[in-house]
Coordinates of C-alpha atoms in Angstrom, one line a residue:
X8 CA 8.2 -15.6 2.1
X9 CA 6.3 -14.0 -0.9
X10 CA 6.0 -10.4 -1.1
X11 CA 2.8 -8.7 -1.0
X12 CA 1.6 -6.0 -3.3
X13 CA -1.0 -3.6 -1.9
X14 CA -2.6 -1.7 -4.8
X15 CA -5.0 1.1 -4.5
X16 CA -6.4 4.3 -5.8
X17 CA -7.7 7.5 -3.8
X18 CA -9.3 10.5 -4.6
X19 CA -9.1 12.3 -1.3
X20 CA -6.1 10.6 0.3
X21 CA -7.9 8.4 2.7
X22 CA -7.3 5.3 1.1
X23 CA -3.6 5.9 1.0
X24 CA -3.6 6.8 4.7
X25 CA -5.0 3.5 5.4
X26 CA -2.8 1.6 3.0
X27 CA 0.3 2.8 4.9
X28 CA -1.3 1.7 8.3
X29 CA -1.6 -1.4 6.7
X30 CA 2.0 -1.4 5.5
X31 CA 3.4 -0.8 9.0
X32 CA 1.9 -3.9 10.1
X33 CA 4.3 -6.0 8.0
X34 CA 7.9 -6.2 7.8
X35 CA 9.4 -3.5 5.3
X36 CA 10.5 -6.0 2.8
X37 CA 7.1 -8.0 2.9
X38 CA 4.9 -5.6 1.3
X39 CA 4.8 -2.9 -1.2
X40 CA 2.3 -0.2 -2.0
X41 CA 1.2 0.8 -5.5
X42 CA -0.9 3.7 -6.3
X43 CA -2.7 2.6 -9.4
X44 CA -3.4 6.2 -10.3
X45 CA 0.4 6.9 -11.0
X46 CA 0.9 3.9 -13.3

């Protein structure tokens, strides 16, 4: 199965919390989070 990249950015941290909730719905090796503010 192809890996999913979830790209986000946040000022207040709310988007990070939601991204982590979304990640929990997938197997650990299926999705990777990318905080665009850190790139």
